[in-house]
Coordinates of C-alpha atoms and ligand atoms in Angstrom, one line a residue:
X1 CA 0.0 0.0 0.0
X2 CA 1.6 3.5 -1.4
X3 CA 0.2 6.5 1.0
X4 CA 0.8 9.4 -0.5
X5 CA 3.5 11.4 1.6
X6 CA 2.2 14.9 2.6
X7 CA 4.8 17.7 1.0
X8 CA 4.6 21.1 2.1
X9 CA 6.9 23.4 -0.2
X10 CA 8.5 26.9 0.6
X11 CA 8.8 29.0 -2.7
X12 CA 11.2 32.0 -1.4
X13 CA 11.3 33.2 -5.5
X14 CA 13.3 36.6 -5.6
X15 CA 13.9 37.0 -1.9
X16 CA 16.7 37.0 0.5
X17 CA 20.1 37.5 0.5
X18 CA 22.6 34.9 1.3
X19 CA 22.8 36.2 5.1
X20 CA 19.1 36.6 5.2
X21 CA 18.3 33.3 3.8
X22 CA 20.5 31.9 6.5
X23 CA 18.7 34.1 8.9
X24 CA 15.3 32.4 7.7
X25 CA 16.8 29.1 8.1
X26 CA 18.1 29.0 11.2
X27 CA 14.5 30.5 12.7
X28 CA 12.6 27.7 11.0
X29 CA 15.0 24.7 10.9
X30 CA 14.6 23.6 14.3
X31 CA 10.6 24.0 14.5
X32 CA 10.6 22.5 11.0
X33 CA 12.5 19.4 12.0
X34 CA 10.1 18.5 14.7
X35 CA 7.4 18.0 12.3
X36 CA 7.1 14.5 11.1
X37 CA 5.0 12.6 8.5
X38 CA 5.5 15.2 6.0
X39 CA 8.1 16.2 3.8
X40 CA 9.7 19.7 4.1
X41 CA 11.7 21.6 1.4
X42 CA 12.9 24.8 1.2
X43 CA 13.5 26.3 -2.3
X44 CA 15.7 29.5 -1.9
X45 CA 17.5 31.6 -4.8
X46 CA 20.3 30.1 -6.8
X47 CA 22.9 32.1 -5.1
X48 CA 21.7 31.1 -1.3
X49 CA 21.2 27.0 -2.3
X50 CA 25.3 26.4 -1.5
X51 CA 24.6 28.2 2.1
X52 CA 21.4 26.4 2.8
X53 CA 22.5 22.7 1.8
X54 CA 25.5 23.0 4.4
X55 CA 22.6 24.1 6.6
X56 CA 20.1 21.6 6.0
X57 CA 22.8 18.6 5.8
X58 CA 22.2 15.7 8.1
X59 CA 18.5 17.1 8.8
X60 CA 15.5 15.7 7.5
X61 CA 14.5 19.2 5.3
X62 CA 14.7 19.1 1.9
X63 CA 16.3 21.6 -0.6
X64 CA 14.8 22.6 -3.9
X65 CA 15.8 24.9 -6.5
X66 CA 13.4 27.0 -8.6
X67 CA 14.1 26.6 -12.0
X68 CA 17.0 24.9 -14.4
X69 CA 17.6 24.6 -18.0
X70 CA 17.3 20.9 -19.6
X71 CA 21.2 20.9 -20.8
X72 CA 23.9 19.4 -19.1
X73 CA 26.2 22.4 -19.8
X74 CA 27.1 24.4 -22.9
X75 CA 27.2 28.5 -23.7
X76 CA 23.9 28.8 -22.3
X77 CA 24.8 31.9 -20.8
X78 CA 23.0 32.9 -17.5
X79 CA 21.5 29.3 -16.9
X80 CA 21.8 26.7 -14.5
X81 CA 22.0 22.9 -15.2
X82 CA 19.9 19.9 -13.9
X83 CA 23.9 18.9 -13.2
X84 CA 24.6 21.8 -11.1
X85 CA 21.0 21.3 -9.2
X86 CA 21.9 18.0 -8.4
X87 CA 24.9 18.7 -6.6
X88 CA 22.9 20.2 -4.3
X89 CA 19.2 20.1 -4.5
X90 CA 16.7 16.7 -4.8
X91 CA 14.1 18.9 -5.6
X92 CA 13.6 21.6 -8.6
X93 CA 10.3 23.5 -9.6
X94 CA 9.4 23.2 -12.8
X95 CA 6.9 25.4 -14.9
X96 CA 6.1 28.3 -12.6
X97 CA 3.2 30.9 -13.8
X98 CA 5.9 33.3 -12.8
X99 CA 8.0 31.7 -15.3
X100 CA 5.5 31.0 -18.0
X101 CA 4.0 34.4 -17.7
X102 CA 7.8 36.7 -17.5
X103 CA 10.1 34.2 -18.9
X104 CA 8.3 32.7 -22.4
X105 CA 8.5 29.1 -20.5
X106 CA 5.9 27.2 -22.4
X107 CA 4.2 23.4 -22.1
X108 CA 7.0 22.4 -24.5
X109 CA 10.0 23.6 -22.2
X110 CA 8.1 22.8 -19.3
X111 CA 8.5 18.9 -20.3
X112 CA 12.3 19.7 -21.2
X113 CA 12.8 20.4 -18.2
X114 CA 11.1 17.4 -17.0
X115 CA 12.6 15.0 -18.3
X116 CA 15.8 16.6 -17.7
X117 CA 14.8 16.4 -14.0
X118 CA 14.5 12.5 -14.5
X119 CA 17.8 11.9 -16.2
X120 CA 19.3 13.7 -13.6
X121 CA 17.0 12.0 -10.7
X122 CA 15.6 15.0 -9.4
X123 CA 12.2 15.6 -8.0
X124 CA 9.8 17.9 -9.8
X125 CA 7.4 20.0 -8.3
X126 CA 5.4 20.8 -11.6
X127 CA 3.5 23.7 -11.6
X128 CA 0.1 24.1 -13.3
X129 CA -2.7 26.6 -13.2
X130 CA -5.1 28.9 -15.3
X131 CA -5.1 32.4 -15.3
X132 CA -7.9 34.7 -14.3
X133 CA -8.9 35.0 -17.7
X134 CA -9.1 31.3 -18.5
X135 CA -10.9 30.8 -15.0
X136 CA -13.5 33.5 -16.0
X137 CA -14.3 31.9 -19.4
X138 CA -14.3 28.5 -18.2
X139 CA -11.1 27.3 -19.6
X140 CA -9.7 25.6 -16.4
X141 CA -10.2 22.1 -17.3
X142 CA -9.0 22.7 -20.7
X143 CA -6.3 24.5 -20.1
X144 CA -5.0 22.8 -16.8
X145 CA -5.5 19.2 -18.6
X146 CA -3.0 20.6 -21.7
X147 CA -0.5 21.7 -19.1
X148 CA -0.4 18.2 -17.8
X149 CA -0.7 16.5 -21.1
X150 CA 2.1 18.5 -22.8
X151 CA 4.2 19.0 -19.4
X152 CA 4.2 15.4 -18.3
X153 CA 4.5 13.8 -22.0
X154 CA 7.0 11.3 -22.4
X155 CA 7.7 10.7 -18.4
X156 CA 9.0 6.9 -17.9
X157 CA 6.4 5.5 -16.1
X158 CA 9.1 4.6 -13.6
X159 CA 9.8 8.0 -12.7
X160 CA 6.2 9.0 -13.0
X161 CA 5.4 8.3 -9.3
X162 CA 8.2 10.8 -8.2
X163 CA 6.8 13.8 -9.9
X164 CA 4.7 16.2 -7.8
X165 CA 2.0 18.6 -9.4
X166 CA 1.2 22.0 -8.0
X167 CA -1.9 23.2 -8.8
X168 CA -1.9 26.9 -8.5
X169 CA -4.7 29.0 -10.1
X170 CA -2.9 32.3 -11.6
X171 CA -5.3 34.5 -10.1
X172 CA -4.7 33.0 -6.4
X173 CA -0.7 33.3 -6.3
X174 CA 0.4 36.4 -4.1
X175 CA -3.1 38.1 -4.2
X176 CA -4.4 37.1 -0.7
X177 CA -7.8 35.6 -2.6
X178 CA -7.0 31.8 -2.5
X179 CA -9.4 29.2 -4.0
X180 CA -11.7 27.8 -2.1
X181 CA -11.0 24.4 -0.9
X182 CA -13.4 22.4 -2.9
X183 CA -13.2 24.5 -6.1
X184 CA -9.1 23.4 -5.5
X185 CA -9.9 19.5 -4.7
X186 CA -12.3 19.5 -8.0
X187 CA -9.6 20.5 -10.2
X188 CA -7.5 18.0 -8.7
X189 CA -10.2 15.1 -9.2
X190 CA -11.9 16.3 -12.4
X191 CA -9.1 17.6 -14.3
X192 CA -5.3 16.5 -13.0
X193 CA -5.8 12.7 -11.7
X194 CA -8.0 12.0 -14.8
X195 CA -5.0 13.5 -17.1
X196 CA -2.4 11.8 -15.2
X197 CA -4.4 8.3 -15.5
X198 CA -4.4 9.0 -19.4
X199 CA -0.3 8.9 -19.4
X200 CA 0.4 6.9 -16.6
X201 CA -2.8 4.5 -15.9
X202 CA -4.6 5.3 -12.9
X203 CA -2.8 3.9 -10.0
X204 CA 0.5 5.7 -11.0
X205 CA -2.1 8.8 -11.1
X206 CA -3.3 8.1 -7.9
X207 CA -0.1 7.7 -6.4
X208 CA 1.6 11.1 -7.8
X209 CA 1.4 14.0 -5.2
X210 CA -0.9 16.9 -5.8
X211 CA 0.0 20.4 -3.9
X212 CA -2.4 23.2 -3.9
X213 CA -0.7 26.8 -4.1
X214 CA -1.8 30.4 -3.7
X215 CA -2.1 32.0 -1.2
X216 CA -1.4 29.8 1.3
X217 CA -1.4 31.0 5.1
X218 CA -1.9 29.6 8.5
X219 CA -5.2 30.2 8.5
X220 CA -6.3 28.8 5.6
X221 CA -4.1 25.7 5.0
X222 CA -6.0 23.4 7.0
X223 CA -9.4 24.0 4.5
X224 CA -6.9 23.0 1.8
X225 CA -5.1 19.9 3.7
X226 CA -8.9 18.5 4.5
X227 CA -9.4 17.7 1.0
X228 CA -9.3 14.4 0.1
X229 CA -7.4 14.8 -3.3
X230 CA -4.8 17.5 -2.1
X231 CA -1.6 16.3 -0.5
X232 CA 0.1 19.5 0.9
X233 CA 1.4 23.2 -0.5
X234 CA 3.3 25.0 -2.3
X235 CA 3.6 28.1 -0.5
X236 CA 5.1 31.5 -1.9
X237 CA 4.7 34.6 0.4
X238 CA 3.8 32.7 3.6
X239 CA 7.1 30.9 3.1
X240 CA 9.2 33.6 4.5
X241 CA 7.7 34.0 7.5
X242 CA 9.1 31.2 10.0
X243 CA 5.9 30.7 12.1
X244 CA 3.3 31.3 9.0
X245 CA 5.9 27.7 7.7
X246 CA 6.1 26.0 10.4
X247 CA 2.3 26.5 11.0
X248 CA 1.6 25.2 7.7
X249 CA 3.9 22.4 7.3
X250 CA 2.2 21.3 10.9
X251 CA -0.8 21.2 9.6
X252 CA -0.2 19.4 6.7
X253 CA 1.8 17.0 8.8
X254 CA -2.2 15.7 10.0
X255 CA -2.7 14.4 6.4
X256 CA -3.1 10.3 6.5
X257 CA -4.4 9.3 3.4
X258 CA -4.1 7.7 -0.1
X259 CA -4.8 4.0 -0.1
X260 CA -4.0 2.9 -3.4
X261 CA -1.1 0.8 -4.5
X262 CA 1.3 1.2 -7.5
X263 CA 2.4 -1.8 -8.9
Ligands
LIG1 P1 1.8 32.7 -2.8 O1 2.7 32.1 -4.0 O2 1.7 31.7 -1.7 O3 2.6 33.9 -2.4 O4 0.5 33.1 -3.4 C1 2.6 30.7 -4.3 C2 3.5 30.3 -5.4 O5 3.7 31.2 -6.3 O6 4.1 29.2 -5.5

């Protein structure tokens, strides 16, 4: 029997500085570290990920970088490689709206980066998610269903049980006006699983974690947490704040669920 693991994910995007991010850490490691039957990762800057592995070492808190290009290495100026992530990072974030939205990352590079992630046995934390505009005219199924289709093409179905999906709707992510709950869980069960069980049949899709993000808090996490399809968070604002984490990763810690076996 495969439960699925609760994961609660910090997202610090473009924030702190090397001493800062250390700062963060060290207010949040210990708290973090009591917390069991959940998995914790912290995904700071590029330039803090050297400071905060040495950090984290020997602890049971993960470390996550927010992007990476597919290559190995090359003149790909101003990139980072799933090579370089792996020396010291098991997670990477994959697909951001921030990234799809400022960067021209589309479903194509999005499943670059994917599979890069499984050549270099990394864990993805896959971001999908419609924008307001596609929520208003009632594109979320179709639009959320061709991010997973086109992200997640090609996946071995080996690796396919170690990819994690975040669902974040666009218009939820640093606004302060989350989903609902429900509206959240019936994405996850109408549009992402279903998806999923096309690529991968459905007990690898029922196995493959599914984090809600967007404005996440302490107050709010536990309408998320109680949904039966949605296995923890990725958390953006709330992340930097070492109570609001700890609070949240606590709660998510309560999750026991997913009865369904991958074989
Ligand atoms: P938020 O960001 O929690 O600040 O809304 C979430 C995210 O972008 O991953």
């Amino acid at each position: 029997m495969t439960k699925r693991i609760p994961l609660v994910a910090g997202n610090w995007k473009m924030n702190k500085t090397i001493a800062e991010a250390r700062e963060l850490v060290s207010s949040m490691s210990a708290r973090l570290r009591e917390i069991g039957g959940v998995e914790k990762v912290l995904c700071p800057p590029f330039t803090s990920l050297m400071a905060i592995s040495t950090m984290l070492a020997g602890t049971d808190i993960g470390l996550g970088a927010q992007n990476m290009y597919w290559e190995e290495k090359g003149a790909f100026t101003g990139e980072v490689s799933p090579l370089m992530i792996k020396e010291l990072c098991k997670y990477v974030i994959i697909g951001h709206s921030e990234r799809r939205a400022y960067f021209g990352e589309t479903d194509e590079t999005v499943n670059k980066r994917l599979r890069a992630a499984q050549k270099f046995d990394l864990t993805p934390i896959v971001c999908v998610g419609e924008t307001l505009d596609e929520y208003e005219s009632g594109r979320t199924e179709a639009v959320v269903a061709r991010q997973i289709k086109l992200g997640l093409a090609d996946a071995d179905s080996a690796f396919a049980p170690r990819i994690v999906i975040a669902y974040e709707p666009v218009w939820a992510i640093g606004t302060g006006k989350a989903s609902s709950g429900e509206n959240a869980n019936g994405v996850v069960s109408k549009v992402i699983r279903p998806a999923m069980s096309a690529l991968f049949g459905e007990a690898t899709a029922q196995a493959i974690r599914v984090l809600y993000g967007g404005s996440v808090n302490a107050g709010n996490a536990s309408e998320f947490f109680n949904q039966p399809e949605i296995d923890g968070a990725l958390v953006g604002g709330a992340s930097l704040k070492a109570d609001e984490f700890a609070a949240i990763t606590k709660a998510a810690s309560r999750l026991d669920r997913g009865q369904l076996t991958i074989d």
